[in-house]
Amino acid sequence: MSTKASGTTVAAGPCPDGGSVPLGADPAGAGLHPDDLPDGLVVADETGRVVCFNAAAARITAIDPHDALGRPLEKALPLQDIEGRRWWQLTDPYGGLAIRKGQPERNLLLGGREVLVSARYVRSHPTGPVRRLVVALRGTEARRRTELSHAELIATVAHELRSPLTSVKGFTATLLQKWERFTDDQKRLMLETVDADANRVTRLIAELLDISRIDSGRLEVRRQRVDMVAAVRRHVQAQATAGQLPDRFLIRTTGPLPDLWADPDKVDQVLGNLLENAVRHGEGTVTIEVEPASSGSGAEGTSVTVSDEGPGIPEESMSRVFTRFWRGSKRGGTGLGLYIVKGIVEAHGGTVTVGRAPAGGALFRFILPVGTPAFMV
């Protein structure tokens, strides 16, 4: 006996002993065994007894399939919500509202074990009795990893905010209480420090907003004409103004470059992060090369390479460079800059790679396609 739901037929036989879930759309008639599914699958018949309990369900629940098959669902799978209420009595799938189609995924307890559970009610007609109850089970490991990542992000942000905010609070309180005791030069130094720390806070908040937009796929790209060489020179000048020796930077250009339409603010973020990364974590001369990115059909975009002469990035770490919180050294930083670089470049339809420079240091190369002006999109 079988029931068809959304184009998939679920066999009523005990799936650990040979039941299958044939794929109705497969013209060859090939089937998919429930034990091949990555998630747990539990099926109960019209009487509420378990007729299918696959291997993933056994792994997730630590219940032997032979102990579950043929038993009432509420006894084979005694789920409780976080308040300790019995889940099957609470939802009443067989006697509840006849228009209900199932239950969305939620976190439930099974003998002290957390399980993500969702259910589908299969009826013979829209308001008819439940003929099959299909339950999907997933472990909570992925959710815990996400929660851990969020907790790490919060901890990083709190740590990075504490230092500049403490400085801002200290200097402003001191100036307000003892303004007359300081010379003009001392006041200027304190206010410049407050301004620099306020900029750090502003930048961190901007990074958090960018991460949120990247993760949700909502990072907007407002394309304008971008002079990449001028942008690189501007960032090198900013590094020199911040105290770096101008001789430490070498700019190489190969032209002519194609017209590049990109988001100038986002390009500035990418260049700023890569140059700061090279200055903070690298050594020696920082070389920035700007050249056309070409293929067999000619120039299609602009390539920018930033390299240094430091120790470089270990081979085993290169696959993690563009992940959150990766730090190449203990010289500070949030570990978010390169993650944002990758998100911005990919939002432009480009690519970014990491490798080893000829002098042994780190080498980052990003390529932006020519793009389409914003007014033509």
mmCIF file of C-alpha atoms in Angstrom:
data_model
loop_
_atom_site.group_PDB
_atom_site.id
_atom_site.type_symbol
_atom_site.label_atom_id
_atom_site.label_comp_id
_atom_site.label_asym_id
_atom_site.label_seq_id
_atom_site.Cartn_x
_atom_site.Cartn_y
_atom_site.Cartn_z
ATOM 1 C CA MET A 1 0.000 0.000 0.000
ATOM 2 C CA SER A 2 1.383 3.417 -0.867
ATOM 3 C CA THR A 3 0.336 7.056 -0.879
ATOM 4 C CA LYS A 4 1.456 9.683 -3.330
ATOM 5 C CA ALA A 5 2.310 13.159 -2.027
ATOM 6 C CA SER A 6 3.774 15.984 -4.122
ATOM 7 C CA GLY A 7 4.937 13.616 -6.829
ATOM 8 C CA THR A 8 6.739 11.237 -4.445
ATOM 9 C CA THR A 9 5.370 7.807 -3.483
ATOM 10 C CA VAL A 10 6.168 6.625 0.032
ATOM 11 C CA ALA A 11 6.128 2.897 0.547
ATOM 12 C CA ALA A 12 4.230 1.560 3.520
ATOM 13 C CA GLY A 13 6.661 -1.274 4.119
ATOM 14 C CA PRO A 14 9.301 -1.107 6.886
ATOM 15 C CA CYS A 15 11.997 0.916 5.130
ATOM 16 C CA PRO A 16 15.036 -0.535 6.964
ATOM 17 C CA ASP A 17 14.100 -3.922 5.477
ATOM 18 C CA GLY A 18 13.797 -2.865 1.874
ATOM 19 C CA GLY A 19 11.133 -0.156 1.611
ATOM 20 C CA SER A 20 11.877 2.562 -0.877
ATOM 21 C CA VAL A 21 10.797 6.001 -1.981
ATOM 22 C CA PRO A 22 10.496 5.748 -5.794
ATOM 23 C CA LEU A 23 11.017 8.984 -7.663
ATOM 24 C CA GLY A 24 7.872 9.310 -9.773
ATOM 25 C CA ALA A 25 9.532 11.697 -12.214
ATOM 26 C CA ASP A 26 12.246 9.197 -13.094
ATOM 27 C CA PRO A 27 11.327 7.579 -16.455
ATOM 28 C CA ALA A 28 13.721 4.714 -15.787
ATOM 29 C CA GLY A 29 11.756 3.798 -12.664
ATOM 30 C CA ALA A 30 14.807 3.994 -10.381
ATOM 31 C CA GLY A 31 14.078 4.254 -6.656
ATOM 32 C CA LEU A 32 15.690 5.994 -3.700
ATOM 33 C CA HIS A 33 15.993 3.923 -0.543
ATOM 34 C CA PRO A 34 15.007 5.825 2.632
ATOM 35 C CA ASP A 35 18.331 4.874 4.203
ATOM 36 C CA ASP A 36 20.020 6.931 1.461
ATOM 37 C CA LEU A 37 18.354 10.112 2.737
ATOM 38 C CA PRO A 38 20.640 12.442 4.735
ATOM 39 C CA ASP A 39 17.801 13.408 7.108
ATOM 40 C CA GLY A 40 15.758 11.219 9.383
ATOM 41 C CA LEU A 41 12.479 9.908 7.936
ATOM 42 C CA VAL A 42 9.658 8.484 10.035
ATOM 43 C CA VAL A 43 6.317 7.533 8.474
ATOM 44 C CA ALA A 44 3.158 6.567 10.351
ATOM 45 C CA ASP A 45 0.056 5.051 8.721
ATOM 46 C CA GLU A 46 -3.606 6.044 9.116
ATOM 47 C CA THR A 47 -3.763 4.344 12.534
ATOM 48 C CA GLY A 48 -0.745 6.250 13.836
ATOM 49 C CA ARG A 49 1.636 3.288 13.816
ATOM 50 C CA VAL A 50 5.179 3.622 12.515
ATOM 51 C CA VAL A 51 5.703 1.940 9.154
ATOM 52 C CA CYS A 52 9.031 3.512 8.196
ATOM 53 C CA PHE A 53 12.039 4.477 10.324
ATOM 54 C CA ASN A 54 15.194 5.033 8.290
ATOM 55 C CA ALA A 55 18.839 4.783 9.284
ATOM 56 C CA ALA A 56 19.304 8.557 9.670
ATOM 57 C CA ALA A 57 16.343 8.662 12.077
ATOM 58 C CA ALA A 58 17.962 5.878 14.087
ATOM 59 C CA ARG A 59 21.252 7.787 14.215
ATOM 60 C CA ILE A 60 19.637 11.089 15.208
ATOM 61 C CA THR A 61 17.308 9.631 17.849
ATOM 62 C CA ALA A 62 19.453 6.714 19.067
ATOM 63 C CA ILE A 63 16.353 4.487 18.679
ATOM 64 C CA ASP A 64 16.598 1.032 17.120
ATOM 65 C CA PRO A 65 14.289 0.921 14.047
ATOM 66 C CA HIS A 66 13.019 -2.530 15.042
ATOM 67 C CA ASP A 67 11.885 -1.055 18.375
ATOM 68 C CA ALA A 68 9.951 1.695 16.589
ATOM 69 C CA LEU A 69 8.310 -0.159 13.696
ATOM 70 C CA GLY A 70 4.695 -1.138 14.362
ATOM 71 C CA ARG A 71 4.423 0.923 17.540
ATOM 72 C CA PRO A 72 2.172 3.981 18.006
ATOM 73 C CA LEU A 73 4.021 7.116 16.944
ATOM 74 C CA GLU A 74 3.728 8.841 20.317
ATOM 75 C CA LYS A 75 5.428 5.852 21.991
ATOM 76 C CA ALA A 76 8.000 5.147 19.283
ATOM 77 C CA LEU A 77 8.962 8.827 19.100
ATOM 78 C CA PRO A 78 8.040 10.443 22.462
ATOM 79 C CA LEU A 79 8.776 14.063 21.585
ATOM 80 C CA GLN A 80 8.351 16.958 24.018
ATOM 81 C CA ASP A 81 8.516 20.709 23.569
ATOM 82 C CA ILE A 82 10.887 22.870 25.625
ATOM 83 C CA GLU A 83 8.196 23.226 28.301
ATOM 84 C CA GLY A 84 7.956 19.458 28.737
ATOM 85 C CA ARG A 85 4.580 18.998 27.040
ATOM 86 C CA ARG A 86 4.002 15.875 24.957
ATOM 87 C CA TRP A 87 4.269 16.950 21.359
ATOM 88 C CA TRP A 88 1.893 14.493 19.692
ATOM 89 C CA GLN A 89 -0.857 15.193 22.196
ATOM 90 C CA LEU A 90 -0.307 18.914 21.752
ATOM 91 C CA THR A 91 -0.491 18.873 17.947
ATOM 92 C CA ASP A 92 -3.001 16.008 17.590
ATOM 93 C CA PRO A 93 -2.265 15.299 13.872
ATOM 94 C CA TYR A 94 -5.024 12.695 13.460
ATOM 95 C CA GLY A 95 -7.789 14.450 15.373
ATOM 96 C CA GLY A 96 -6.925 18.118 14.955
ATOM 97 C CA LEU A 97 -7.998 20.628 12.344
ATOM 98 C CA ALA A 98 -8.774 18.905 9.047
ATOM 99 C CA ILE A 99 -7.274 21.792 7.039
ATOM 100 C CA ARG A 100 -3.872 21.505 8.671
ATOM 101 C CA LYS A 101 -1.137 20.333 6.295
ATOM 102 C CA GLY A 102 1.679 19.766 8.744
ATOM 103 C CA GLN A 103 4.017 21.330 11.278
ATOM 104 C CA PRO A 104 6.941 23.661 10.540
ATOM 105 C CA GLU A 105 10.387 22.735 11.751
ATOM 106 C CA ARG A 106 11.016 23.366 15.407
ATOM 107 C CA ASN A 107 13.399 22.341 18.153
ATOM 108 C CA LEU A 108 12.011 19.497 20.304
ATOM 109 C CA LEU A 109 13.344 17.197 22.999
ATOM 110 C CA LEU A 110 13.649 13.434 22.793
ATOM 111 C CA GLY A 111 14.902 11.841 25.995
ATOM 112 C CA GLY A 112 17.102 14.861 26.738
ATOM 113 C CA ARG A 113 18.364 15.018 23.138
ATOM 114 C CA GLU A 114 17.559 18.085 20.992
ATOM 115 C CA VAL A 115 16.065 17.270 17.576
ATOM 116 C CA LEU A 116 14.766 19.462 14.761
ATOM 117 C CA VAL A 117 11.372 18.097 13.727
ATOM 118 C CA SER A 118 8.950 18.931 10.912
ATOM 119 C CA ALA A 119 5.849 17.008 9.829
ATOM 120 C CA ARG A 120 3.669 16.633 6.752
ATOM 121 C CA TYR A 121 0.074 15.396 6.929
ATOM 122 C CA VAL A 122 -0.846 13.396 3.820
ATOM 123 C CA ARG A 123 -4.619 13.280 3.250
ATOM 124 C CA SER A 124 -6.714 11.495 0.624
ATOM 125 C CA HIS A 125 -8.345 14.875 -0.140
ATOM 126 C CA PRO A 126 -7.740 18.395 1.270
ATOM 127 C CA THR A 127 -10.000 18.045 4.326
ATOM 128 C CA GLY A 128 -9.998 14.272 4.597
ATOM 129 C CA PRO A 129 -8.493 12.135 7.365
ATOM 130 C CA VAL A 130 -4.723 11.770 7.650
ATOM 131 C CA ARG A 131 -3.603 8.754 5.615
ATOM 132 C CA ARG A 132 0.115 9.167 6.259
ATOM 133 C CA LEU A 133 2.103 11.222 8.718
ATOM 134 C CA VAL A 134 5.579 11.956 7.350
ATOM 135 C CA VAL A 135 8.087 13.232 9.909
ATOM 136 C CA ALA A 136 11.495 14.672 9.010
ATOM 137 C CA LEU A 137 14.246 14.723 11.652
ATOM 138 C CA ARG A 138 17.504 16.636 11.676
ATOM 139 C CA GLY A 139 20.267 16.967 14.204
ATOM 140 C CA THR A 140 21.064 20.330 15.779
ATOM 141 C CA GLU A 141 24.783 20.346 14.948
ATOM 142 C CA ALA A 142 24.432 22.802 12.052
ATOM 143 C CA ARG A 143 22.296 25.151 14.126
ATOM 144 C CA ARG A 144 24.781 24.991 16.969
ATOM 145 C CA ARG A 145 27.601 25.866 14.593
ATOM 146 C CA THR A 146 25.595 28.874 13.407
ATOM 147 C CA GLU A 147 24.856 29.931 16.965
ATOM 148 C CA LEU A 148 28.528 29.524 17.840
ATOM 149 C CA SER A 149 29.482 31.692 14.868
ATOM 150 C CA HIS A 150 27.010 34.361 15.977
ATOM 151 C CA ALA A 151 28.316 34.214 19.542
ATOM 152 C CA GLU A 152 31.875 34.556 18.279
ATOM 153 C CA LEU A 153 30.846 37.545 16.171
ATOM 154 C CA ILE A 154 29.212 39.210 19.185
ATOM 155 C CA ALA A 155 32.268 38.535 21.345
ATOM 156 C CA THR A 156 34.593 39.935 18.677
ATOM 157 C CA VAL A 157 32.483 43.052 18.234
ATOM 158 C CA ALA A 158 32.236 43.617 21.985
ATOM 159 C CA HIS A 159 36.002 43.284 22.317
ATOM 160 C CA GLU A 160 36.725 45.614 19.402
ATOM 161 C CA LEU A 161 34.222 48.226 20.601
ATOM 162 C CA ARG A 162 35.399 48.239 24.204
ATOM 163 C CA SER A 163 38.822 49.760 23.557
ATOM 164 C CA PRO A 164 37.843 52.785 21.404
ATOM 165 C CA LEU A 165 34.714 53.509 23.444
ATOM 166 C CA THR A 166 36.733 53.432 26.677
ATOM 167 C CA SER A 167 39.174 55.887 25.119
ATOM 168 C CA VAL A 168 36.401 58.187 23.874
ATOM 169 C CA LYS A 169 34.654 58.137 27.242
ATOM 170 C CA GLY A 170 37.893 58.755 29.164
ATOM 171 C CA PHE A 171 39.134 61.659 27.072
ATOM 172 C CA THR A 172 35.759 63.407 26.823
ATOM 173 C CA ALA A 173 35.142 63.091 30.573
ATOM 174 C CA THR A 174 38.629 64.426 31.292
ATOM 175 C CA LEU A 175 38.183 67.380 28.940
ATOM 176 C CA LEU A 176 34.793 68.259 30.386
ATOM 177 C CA GLN A 177 36.042 68.181 33.977
ATOM 178 C CA LYS A 178 39.481 69.775 33.525
ATOM 179 C CA TRP A 179 39.259 71.823 30.326
ATOM 180 C CA GLU A 180 41.127 74.826 31.729
ATOM 181 C CA ARG A 181 44.079 72.759 32.922
ATOM 182 C CA PHE A 182 45.179 71.633 29.457
ATOM 183 C CA THR A 183 47.066 73.534 26.810
ATOM 184 C CA ASP A 184 45.690 73.883 23.296
ATOM 185 C CA ASP A 185 48.132 71.261 22.034
ATOM 186 C CA GLN A 186 47.025 68.797 24.702
ATOM 187 C CA LYS A 187 43.381 69.417 23.901
ATOM 188 C CA ARG A 188 44.049 68.921 20.202
ATOM 189 C CA LEU A 189 45.846 65.615 20.864
ATOM 190 C CA MET A 190 42.956 64.338 22.976
ATOM 191 C CA LEU A 191 40.346 65.373 20.413
ATOM 192 C CA GLU A 192 42.334 63.785 17.578
ATOM 193 C CA THR A 193 42.458 60.543 19.580
ATOM 194 C CA VAL A 194 38.705 60.725 20.174
ATOM 195 C CA ASP A 195 38.137 61.345 16.461
ATOM 196 C CA ALA A 196 40.335 58.380 15.468
ATOM 197 C CA ASP A 197 38.592 56.053 17.931
ATOM 198 C CA ALA A 198 35.175 57.234 16.756
ATOM 199 C CA ASN A 199 36.252 56.364 13.217
ATOM 200 C CA ARG A 200 37.195 52.869 14.404
ATOM 201 C CA VAL A 201 33.730 52.397 15.883
ATOM 202 C CA THR A 202 32.079 53.710 12.720
ATOM 203 C CA ARG A 203 34.137 51.367 10.567
ATOM 204 C CA LEU A 204 33.317 48.342 12.744
ATOM 205 C CA ILE A 205 29.602 49.096 12.559
ATOM 206 C CA ALA A 206 29.888 49.443 8.776
ATOM 207 C CA GLU A 207 31.635 46.044 8.635
ATOM 208 C CA LEU A 208 28.819 44.446 10.628
ATOM 209 C CA LEU A 209 26.212 45.920 8.284
ATOM 210 C CA ASP A 210 28.183 44.649 5.285
ATOM 211 C CA ILE A 211 28.390 41.146 6.777
ATOM 212 C CA SER A 212 24.644 41.157 7.371
ATOM 213 C CA ARG A 213 23.975 42.192 3.763
ATOM 214 C CA ILE A 214 26.478 39.688 2.357
ATOM 215 C CA ASP A 215 25.024 36.802 4.380
ATOM 216 C CA SER A 216 21.471 37.676 3.311
ATOM 217 C CA GLY A 217 22.387 38.372 -0.347
ATOM 218 C CA ARG A 218 21.244 42.003 -0.051
ATOM 219 C CA LEU A 219 24.531 43.765 -0.732
ATOM 220 C CA GLU A 220 23.688 46.508 -3.230
ATOM 221 C CA VAL A 221 26.137 47.491 -5.958
ATOM 222 C CA ARG A 222 25.667 50.996 -7.373
ATOM 223 C CA ARG A 223 27.837 51.103 -10.442
ATOM 224 C CA GLN A 224 29.648 54.234 -11.556
ATOM 225 C CA ARG A 225 32.703 54.901 -13.652
ATOM 226 C CA VAL A 226 35.752 53.932 -11.546
ATOM 227 C CA ASP A 227 39.348 54.954 -12.235
ATOM 228 C CA MET A 228 41.127 52.052 -10.564
ATOM 229 C CA VAL A 229 44.630 53.527 -10.854
ATOM 230 C CA ALA A 230 43.533 56.784 -9.238
ATOM 231 C CA ALA A 231 41.796 54.815 -6.473
ATOM 232 C CA VAL A 232 44.968 52.812 -5.776
ATOM 233 C CA ARG A 233 47.089 56.000 -5.635
ATOM 234 C CA ARG A 234 44.591 57.580 -3.266
ATOM 235 C CA HIS A 235 44.836 54.646 -0.874
ATOM 236 C CA VAL A 236 48.625 54.605 -1.004
ATOM 237 C CA GLN A 237 48.622 58.317 -0.161
ATOM 238 C CA ALA A 238 46.282 57.621 2.762
ATOM 239 C CA GLN A 239 48.702 54.990 4.073
ATOM 240 C CA ALA A 240 51.568 57.490 3.789
ATOM 241 C CA THR A 241 49.531 60.127 5.613
ATOM 242 C CA ALA A 242 48.873 57.575 8.372
ATOM 243 C CA GLY A 243 52.610 57.201 8.938
ATOM 244 C CA GLN A 244 53.783 54.573 6.444
ATOM 245 C CA LEU A 245 56.892 55.362 4.404
ATOM 246 C CA PRO A 246 55.902 56.265 0.820
ATOM 247 C CA ASP A 247 58.851 54.219 -0.468
ATOM 248 C CA ARG A 248 57.256 51.094 0.925
ATOM 249 C CA PHE A 249 54.640 51.079 -1.845
ATOM 250 C CA LEU A 250 55.203 50.300 -5.515
ATOM 251 C CA ILE A 251 52.412 50.805 -8.067
ATOM 252 C CA ARG A 252 52.636 49.102 -11.433
ATOM 253 C CA THR A 253 50.098 49.646 -14.178
ATOM 254 C CA THR A 254 49.628 47.967 -17.516
ATOM 255 C CA GLY A 255 47.300 49.660 -19.938
ATOM 256 C CA PRO A 256 45.174 50.595 -21.522
ATOM 257 C CA LEU A 257 42.533 49.589 -18.996
ATOM 258 C CA PRO A 258 38.930 49.030 -20.076
ATOM 259 C CA ASP A 259 36.179 51.278 -18.766
ATOM 260 C CA LEU A 260 35.212 49.866 -15.381
ATOM 261 C CA TRP A 261 31.745 50.350 -13.926
ATOM 262 C CA ALA A 262 31.637 49.407 -10.257
ATOM 263 C CA ASP A 263 30.554 50.732 -6.884
ATOM 264 C CA PRO A 264 33.323 53.227 -5.975
ATOM 265 C CA ASP A 265 32.672 52.991 -2.225
ATOM 266 C CA LYS A 266 32.824 49.209 -2.321
ATOM 267 C CA VAL A 267 36.013 49.297 -4.416
ATOM 268 C CA ASP A 268 37.532 51.611 -1.794
ATOM 269 C CA GLN A 269 36.622 49.065 0.889
ATOM 270 C CA VAL A 270 38.324 46.264 -1.021
ATOM 271 C CA LEU A 271 41.491 48.281 -1.668
ATOM 272 C CA GLY A 272 41.586 49.617 1.889
ATOM 273 C CA ASN A 273 41.264 46.143 3.405
ATOM 274 C CA LEU A 274 43.897 44.576 1.132
ATOM 275 C CA LEU A 275 46.442 47.355 1.661
ATOM 276 C CA GLU A 276 45.866 47.411 5.409
ATOM 277 C CA ASN A 277 46.238 43.630 5.473
ATOM 278 C CA ALA A 278 49.558 43.853 3.579
ATOM 279 C CA VAL A 279 50.877 46.632 5.835
ATOM 280 C CA ARG A 280 49.775 45.052 9.105
ATOM 281 C CA HIS A 281 50.628 41.417 8.450
ATOM 282 C CA GLY A 282 53.235 41.623 5.684
ATOM 283 C CA GLU A 283 56.738 43.007 5.448
ATOM 284 C CA GLY A 284 58.948 44.819 2.971
ATOM 285 C CA THR A 285 57.638 46.484 -0.177
ATOM 286 C CA VAL A 286 53.918 46.344 -0.897
ATOM 287 C CA THR A 287 53.384 46.042 -4.648
ATOM 288 C CA ILE A 288 50.070 46.938 -6.276
ATOM 289 C CA GLU A 289 49.658 45.905 -9.900
ATOM 290 C CA VAL A 290 46.717 47.094 -12.002
ATOM 291 C CA GLU A 291 46.200 45.546 -15.406
ATOM 292 C CA PRO A 292 43.439 44.523 -17.789
ATOM 293 C CA ALA A 293 41.909 41.129 -17.173
ATOM 294 C CA SER A 294 41.810 39.505 -20.563
ATOM 295 C CA SER A 295 40.614 36.289 -22.104
ATOM 296 C CA GLY A 296 40.770 34.928 -25.606
ATOM 297 C CA SER A 297 38.274 37.573 -26.733
ATOM 298 C CA GLY A 298 40.215 40.512 -25.274
ATOM 299 C CA ALA A 299 40.031 42.699 -22.184
ATOM 300 C CA GLU A 300 36.947 42.047 -20.089
ATOM 301 C CA GLY A 301 37.712 43.741 -16.805
ATOM 302 C CA THR A 302 40.362 45.007 -14.436
ATOM 303 C CA SER A 303 42.732 42.938 -12.325
ATOM 304 C CA VAL A 304 44.358 44.281 -9.150
ATOM 305 C CA THR A 305 47.122 42.375 -7.357
ATOM 306 C CA VAL A 306 48.408 43.305 -3.892
ATOM 307 C CA SER A 307 51.520 41.493 -2.672
ATOM 308 C CA ASP A 308 54.168 41.908 0.031
ATOM 309 C CA GLU A 309 57.523 40.448 1.015
ATOM 310 C CA GLY A 310 56.572 38.992 4.390
ATOM 311 C CA PRO A 311 56.423 35.365 5.503
ATOM 312 C CA GLY A 312 53.238 34.776 3.504
ATOM 313 C CA ILE A 313 50.297 32.548 4.310
ATOM 314 C CA PRO A 314 50.865 28.858 5.080
ATOM 315 C CA GLU A 315 49.585 26.550 2.358
ATOM 316 C CA GLU A 316 47.244 24.763 4.750
ATOM 317 C CA SER A 317 45.608 28.075 5.745
ATOM 318 C CA MET A 318 44.876 29.443 2.282
ATOM 319 C CA SER A 319 41.488 27.738 2.058
ATOM 320 C CA ARG A 320 40.372 29.603 5.199
ATOM 321 C CA VAL A 321 41.632 33.070 4.344
ATOM 322 C CA PHE A 322 38.255 34.419 3.209
ATOM 323 C CA THR A 323 36.257 32.967 6.105
ATOM 324 C CA ARG A 324 35.055 34.920 9.112
ATOM 325 C CA PHE A 325 37.528 35.636 11.914
ATOM 326 C CA TRP A 326 40.553 34.305 10.067
ATOM 327 C CA ARG A 327 43.659 36.154 11.201
ATOM 328 C CA GLY A 328 47.026 35.774 9.555
ATOM 329 C CA SER A 329 48.893 36.888 12.665
ATOM 330 C CA LYS A 330 48.376 38.259 16.161
ATOM 331 C CA ARG A 331 48.757 41.866 15.061
ATOM 332 C CA GLY A 332 45.160 42.860 15.693
ATOM 333 C CA GLY A 333 42.131 43.222 13.474
ATOM 334 C CA THR A 334 38.660 41.719 13.608
ATOM 335 C CA GLY A 335 39.308 38.957 11.092
ATOM 336 C CA LEU A 336 36.348 40.208 9.043
ATOM 337 C CA GLY A 337 38.089 42.288 6.375
ATOM 338 C CA LEU A 338 38.909 39.537 3.874
ATOM 339 C CA TYR A 339 35.461 37.983 4.311
ATOM 340 C CA ILE A 340 33.979 41.345 3.313
ATOM 341 C CA VAL A 341 36.429 41.663 0.396
ATOM 342 C CA LYS A 342 35.233 38.349 -1.016
ATOM 343 C CA GLY A 343 31.582 39.296 -0.579
ATOM 344 C CA ILE A 344 32.005 42.653 -2.315
ATOM 345 C CA VAL A 345 34.005 41.261 -5.233
ATOM 346 C CA GLU A 346 31.538 38.444 -5.819
ATOM 347 C CA ALA A 347 28.617 40.891 -5.605
ATOM 348 C CA HIS A 348 30.232 42.631 -8.612
ATOM 349 C CA GLY A 349 30.431 39.305 -10.451
ATOM 350 C CA GLY A 350 34.183 39.138 -9.955
ATOM 351 C CA THR A 351 36.642 36.748 -8.338
ATOM 352 C CA VAL A 352 39.297 37.034 -5.644
ATOM 353 C CA THR A 353 42.152 34.612 -5.012
ATOM 354 C CA VAL A 354 45.084 34.241 -2.647
ATOM 355 C CA GLY A 355 48.533 32.857 -3.320
ATOM 356 C CA ARG A 356 52.218 33.319 -2.705
ATOM 357 C CA ALA A 357 54.073 36.332 -4.082
ATOM 358 C CA PRO A 358 57.370 35.956 -5.991
ATOM 359 C CA ALA A 359 59.180 37.445 -2.974
ATOM 360 C CA GLY A 360 57.521 34.902 -0.662
ATOM 361 C CA GLY A 361 54.808 37.053 0.882
ATOM 362 C CA ALA A 362 51.054 36.951 0.512
ATOM 363 C CA LEU A 363 49.475 37.754 -2.853
ATOM 364 C CA PHE A 364 45.837 38.756 -3.275
ATOM 365 C CA ARG A 365 44.340 39.257 -6.714
ATOM 366 C CA PHE A 366 40.811 40.378 -7.485
ATOM 367 C CA ILE A 367 39.234 40.781 -10.905
ATOM 368 C CA LEU A 368 36.205 42.972 -11.563
ATOM 369 C CA PRO A 369 34.301 42.626 -14.833
ATOM 370 C CA VAL A 370 33.672 45.719 -16.930
ATOM 371 C CA GLY A 371 30.100 45.883 -15.608
ATOM 372 C CA THR A 372 27.046 47.810 -16.731
ATOM 373 C CA PRO A 373 26.348 51.417 -15.698
ATOM 374 C CA ALA A 374 23.666 51.755 -13.022
ATOM 375 C CA PHE A 375 21.386 53.839 -15.280
ATOM 376 C CA MET A 376 21.326 50.982 -17.823
ATOM 377 C CA VAL A 377 20.338 48.259 -15.349
#
